[in-house]
Amino acid sequence: MSAAIAAPLGWAGGWLTGAGPLVVGLATGVVVGLLGVRPHKVLLGPLLRSTATRLMSAG
């Protein structure tokens, strides 16, 4: 699904700004990459790691 968003976004970014393909590709990649960031995963990862570390060190 993100590729379906990235292609028109990249085309529009290049057409509107006149920037080169490297700049447009990097900017589009960052924007589409951020679509995959899930806040709950960002928060739960460190929380679960610290909980597991405490449980393992207590025993």
PDB file of C-alpha atoms in Angstrom, residues 2-31:
ATOM      1  CA  SER A   2       2.822   2.405   0.774  1.00  0.00           C
ATOM      2  CA  ALA A   3       4.168   2.018  -2.780  1.00  0.00           C
ATOM      3  CA  ALA A   4       0.798   3.155  -4.092  1.00  0.00           C
ATOM      4  CA  ILE A   5       1.203   6.283  -1.986  1.00  0.00           C
ATOM      5  CA  ALA A   6       4.899   6.785  -2.733  1.00  0.00           C
ATOM      6  CA  ALA A   7       4.696   6.838  -6.510  1.00  0.00           C
ATOM      7  CA  PRO A   8       2.232   9.721  -6.921  1.00  0.00           C
ATOM      8  CA  LEU A   9       3.800  11.546  -3.988  1.00  0.00           C
ATOM      9  CA  GLY A  10       7.238  11.309  -5.598  1.00  0.00           C
ATOM     10  CA  TRP A  11       5.914  12.399  -8.965  1.00  0.00           C
ATOM     11  CA  ALA A  12       4.092  15.395  -7.449  1.00  0.00           C
ATOM     12  CA  GLY A  13       7.117  16.337  -5.361  1.00  0.00           C
ATOM     13  CA  GLY A  14       9.377  16.354  -8.399  1.00  0.00           C
ATOM     14  CA  TRP A  15       6.883  18.209 -10.545  1.00  0.00           C
ATOM     15  CA  LEU A  16       6.057  20.885  -7.955  1.00  0.00           C
ATOM     16  CA  THR A  17       9.579  21.546  -6.691  1.00  0.00           C
ATOM     17  CA  GLY A  18      11.704  20.788  -9.726  1.00  0.00           C
ATOM     18  CA  ALA A  19      14.147  19.018  -7.391  1.00  0.00           C
ATOM     19  CA  GLY A  20      16.355  16.243  -8.694  1.00  0.00           C
ATOM     20  CA  PRO A  21      15.505  12.558  -8.414  1.00  0.00           C
ATOM     21  CA  LEU A  22      17.834  11.984  -5.458  1.00  0.00           C
ATOM     22  CA  VAL A  23      16.235  14.696  -3.327  1.00  0.00           C
ATOM     23  CA  VAL A  24      12.711  13.687  -4.311  1.00  0.00           C
ATOM     24  CA  GLY A  25      13.461  10.017  -3.666  1.00  0.00           C
ATOM     25  CA  LEU A  26      14.942  10.682  -0.245  1.00  0.00           C
ATOM     26  CA  ALA A  27      12.119  12.978   0.821  1.00  0.00           C
ATOM     27  CA  THR A  28       9.443  10.590  -0.445  1.00  0.00           C
ATOM     28  CA  GLY A  29      11.173   7.658   1.236  1.00  0.00           C
ATOM     29  CA  VAL A  30      11.237   9.445   4.571  1.00  0.00           C
ATOM     30  CA  VAL A  31       7.559  10.368   4.365  1.00  0.00           C
TER      31      VAL A  31
END
